[in-house]
Tab-separated table of C-alpha atoms in Angstrom:
chain	number	residue	atom	x	y	z
A	255	UNK	CA	0.000	0.000	0.000
A	256	UNK	CA	1.083	3.554	-0.689
A	257	UNK	CA	2.371	5.981	1.886
A	258	UNK	CA	0.977	9.355	0.891
A	259	UNK	CA	1.779	12.790	2.316
A	260	UNK	CA	-1.650	14.423	1.795
A	261	UNK	CA	-4.738	12.431	0.837
A	262	UNK	CA	-7.963	13.983	-0.390
A	263	UNK	CA	-11.433	12.405	-0.785
A	264	UNK	CA	-14.878	13.510	-1.861
A	265	UNK	CA	-16.367	16.658	-3.342
A	266	UNK	CA	-14.524	20.017	-3.317
A	267	UNK	CA	-11.466	18.918	-1.302
A	268	UNK	CA	-9.673	21.836	0.370
A	269	UNK	CA	-6.108	21.951	-0.945
A	270	UNK	CA	-5.442	25.546	0.153
A	271	UNK	CA	-3.280	24.544	3.133
A	272	UNK	CA	-1.076	22.130	1.214
A	273	UNK	CA	2.652	22.244	2.014
A	274	UNK	CA	5.348	19.768	0.999
A	275	UNK	CA	6.777	17.284	3.493
A	276	UNK	CA	10.289	17.795	4.852
A	277	UNK	CA	11.481	14.534	3.200
A	278	UNK	CA	9.391	14.022	0.021
A	279	UNK	CA	11.154	10.820	-1.045
A	280	UNK	CA	9.835	9.153	2.145
A	281	UNK	CA	6.390	9.183	0.486
A	282	UNK	CA	5.073	7.384	-2.588
A	283	UNK	CA	2.744	10.233	-3.579
A	284	UNK	CA	2.832	13.806	-2.311
A	285	UNK	CA	-0.781	14.655	-3.245
A	286	UNK	CA	-3.152	11.681	-3.498
A	287	UNK	CA	-6.735	12.149	-4.692
A	288	UNK	CA	-9.274	9.314	-4.410
A	289	UNK	CA	-12.775	9.510	-5.848
A	290	UNK	CA	-12.868	13.307	-5.781
A	291	UNK	CA	-15.046	15.730	-7.694
A	292	UNK	CA	-14.497	19.428	-8.325
A	293	UNK	CA	-10.818	19.541	-7.388
A	294	UNK	CA	-8.957	22.838	-7.772
A	295	UNK	CA	-5.266	23.137	-6.938
A	296	UNK	CA	-3.818	26.590	-7.633
A	297	UNK	CA	-0.355	28.065	-7.314
A	298	UNK	CA	1.232	25.143	-5.467
A	299	UNK	CA	4.756	23.806	-5.761
A	300	UNK	CA	4.513	20.046	-5.411
A	301	UNK	CA	7.594	17.987	-4.562
A	302	UNK	CA	8.442	14.654	-6.165
A	303	UNK	CA	7.604	11.556	-4.175
A	304	UNK	CA	9.193	8.164	-4.707
A	305	UNK	CA	6.383	7.414	-7.225
A	306	UNK	CA	4.554	10.661	-8.125
A	307	UNK	CA	4.044	14.293	-7.227
A	308	UNK	CA	0.304	13.827	-7.846
A	309	UNK	CA	-1.701	10.599	-8.052
A	310	UNK	CA	-5.432	10.854	-8.794
A	311	UNK	CA	-7.812	7.908	-9.103
A	312	UNK	CA	-11.557	7.957	-9.837
A	313	UNK	CA	-13.853	10.956	-9.823
A	314	UNK	CA	-14.303	13.951	-12.096
A	315	UNK	CA	-13.488	17.599	-12.725
A	316	UNK	CA	-9.878	17.899	-11.544
A	317	UNK	CA	-7.867	21.059	-12.248
A	318	UNK	CA	-4.318	22.168	-11.501
A	319	UNK	CA	-3.690	25.820	-12.332
A	320	UNK	CA	-0.340	27.670	-12.163
A	321	UNK	CA	1.293	24.804	-10.266
A	322	UNK	CA	4.881	23.580	-10.441
A	323	UNK	CA	5.448	19.829	-10.179
A	324	UNK	CA	9.034	18.887	-9.390
A	325	UNK	CA	11.233	16.520	-11.365
A	326	UNK	CA	12.578	13.317	-9.872
A	327	UNK	CA	9.486	11.224	-9.172
A	328	UNK	CA	10.146	7.498	-9.476
A	329	UNK	CA	7.335	6.890	-11.975
A	330	UNK	CA	5.812	10.152	-13.227
A	331	UNK	CA	5.154	13.666	-12.029
A	332	UNK	CA	1.426	12.929	-12.462
A	333	UNK	CA	-0.683	9.780	-12.610
A	334	UNK	CA	-4.365	10.150	-13.507
A	335	UNK	CA	-6.321	6.900	-13.628
A	336	UNK	CA	-9.511	5.155	-12.604
A	337	UNK	CA	-11.744	6.425	-15.416
A	338	UNK	CA	-11.462	10.039	-14.251
A	339	UNK	CA	-13.799	12.146	-16.371
A	340	UNK	CA	-12.431	15.668	-16.771
A	341	UNK	CA	-8.960	16.803	-15.783
A	342	UNK	CA	-6.918	19.894	-16.666
A	343	UNK	CA	-3.422	21.302	-16.253
A	344	UNK	CA	-3.425	25.003	-17.076
A	345	UNK	CA	-0.309	27.184	-16.922
A	346	UNK	CA	1.699	24.559	-15.043
A	347	UNK	CA	5.328	23.472	-15.079
A	348	UNK	CA	5.472	19.689	-15.283
A	349	UNK	CA	8.587	17.993	-13.917
A	350	UNK	CA	10.326	14.932	-15.274
A	351	UNK	CA	9.387	11.516	-13.970
A	352	UNK	CA	11.749	8.592	-14.421
A	353	UNK	CA	9.319	6.697	-16.699
A	354	UNK	CA	7.108	9.469	-18.076
A	355	UNK	CA	5.890	12.912	-17.024
A	356	UNK	CA	2.101	12.397	-17.117
A	357	UNK	CA	0.684	8.886	-17.025
A	358	UNK	CA	-2.973	8.437	-17.943
A	359	UNK	CA	-5.265	5.459	-17.437
A	360	UNK	CA	-2.797	3.122	-15.741
A	361	UNK	CA	-4.251	0.075	-13.930
A	362	UNK	CA	-5.947	0.667	-10.580
A	363	UNK	CA	-7.536	-1.782	-8.150
A	364	UNK	CA	-11.055	-0.726	-9.202
A	365	UNK	CA	-10.584	-1.562	-12.887
A	366	UNK	CA	-13.039	-3.997	-14.480
A	367	UNK	CA	-13.312	-5.070	-18.117
A	368	UNK	CA	-15.556	-2.649	-20.001
A	369	UNK	CA	-15.021	0.340	-17.700
A	370	UNK	CA	-14.806	3.697	-19.467
A	371	UNK	CA	-11.315	5.113	-19.998
A	372	UNK	CA	-9.769	8.115	-18.277
A	373	UNK	CA	-11.017	10.937	-20.499
A	374	UNK	CA	-11.718	14.604	-21.188
A	375	UNK	CA	-8.233	15.859	-20.381
A	376	UNK	CA	-6.618	19.171	-21.240
A	377	UNK	CA	-3.021	20.349	-21.122
A	378	UNK	CA	-3.023	24.085	-21.783
A	379	UNK	CA	-0.124	26.568	-21.672
A	380	UNK	CA	2.104	24.115	-19.789
A	381	UNK	CA	5.874	23.668	-20.006
A	382	UNK	CA	8.447	21.185	-18.789
A	383	UNK	CA	11.189	22.260	-16.408
A	384	UNK	CA	13.885	21.922	-19.074
A	385	UNK	CA	11.899	23.098	-22.114
A	386	UNK	CA	11.694	19.667	-23.748
A	387	UNK	CA	8.328	18.093	-24.646
A	388	UNK	CA	6.126	16.973	-21.777
A	389	UNK	CA	5.959	13.192	-22.081
A	390	UNK	CA	2.415	11.822	-21.785
A	391	UNK	CA	1.749	8.080	-21.708
A	392	UNK	CA	-1.836	6.918	-22.361
A	393	UNK	CA	-2.864	3.447	-21.232
A	394	UNK	CA	-6.642	3.018	-20.909
A	395	UNK	CA	-7.143	6.707	-21.596
A	396	UNK	CA	-8.282	9.014	-24.340
A	397	UNK	CA	-5.604	11.360	-25.633
A	398	UNK	CA	-5.865	14.766	-23.966
A	399	UNK	CA	-6.517	17.986	-25.817
A	400	UNK	CA	-3.276	19.966	-26.036
A	401	UNK	CA	-3.307	23.756	-26.394
A	402	UNK	CA	-0.184	25.914	-26.456
A	403	UNK	CA	2.012	23.224	-24.912
A	404	UNK	CA	4.912	21.140	-26.215
A	405	UNK	CA	3.686	17.583	-25.589
A	406	UNK	CA	4.712	14.174	-26.895
A	407	UNK	CA	1.980	11.532	-26.510
A	408	UNK	CA	2.680	7.816	-26.445
A	409	UNK	CA	-0.445	5.666	-26.765
A	410	UNK	CA	-0.027	2.148	-25.342
A	411	UNK	CA	-1.894	-0.199	-27.720
A	412	UNK	CA	-5.010	-1.957	-26.451
A	413	UNK	CA	-3.415	-5.307	-27.329
A	414	UNK	CA	-0.707	-4.556	-24.714
A	415	UNK	CA	-2.618	-2.942	-21.845
A	416	UNK	CA	-5.838	-4.997	-21.949
A	417	UNK	CA	-4.252	-8.434	-21.264
A	418	UNK	CA	-2.006	-6.835	-18.613
A	419	UNK	CA	-5.007	-5.175	-16.920
A	420	UNK	CA	-6.981	-8.465	-17.036
A	421	UNK	CA	-4.071	-10.312	-15.427
A	422	UNK	CA	-3.761	-7.621	-12.713
A	423	UNK	CA	-7.541	-7.698	-12.195
A	424	UNK	CA	-7.516	-11.466	-11.667
A	425	UNK	CA	-4.456	-11.457	-9.408
A	426	UNK	CA	-5.514	-8.533	-7.192
A	427	UNK	CA	-9.163	-9.452	-6.570
A	428	UNK	CA	-10.034	-10.126	-2.962
A	429	UNK	CA	-11.902	-13.264	-1.988
């Protein structure tokens, strides 16, 4: 199980008091969102955890505005998964993750065959820390809309992710 610095649940989570931990690498995820709706994170600097700066699973209407996500996360600066419907990064600096910078639609423990993909994403007026393209990896996710941002999208083929997700689904089920 993950060790997260700040965890948020439900509708309209209050992120206004967020501050980074003294030792970010002691945590898997710095900001963890689970089944949230109407999330707004503005003007925050978010450190890199051992997995992610931000990990969001399930819910809808997530937005990060004028945030800076640090480089150095073990997986990605951002993971958005769990069939999230509606997410946006606007005017943000996206740090480098070791595997990718933004990972969309990766497996989560609530996945079932036939579930809708992570969808309705937007990357607008965002940059990477070093000026290179922001690397986006799409698993079970629709490609995001990109406006005024240098982004390179890698779509993982269905023939790769679907058998992997089915195997994970069968091996992680309880009971």
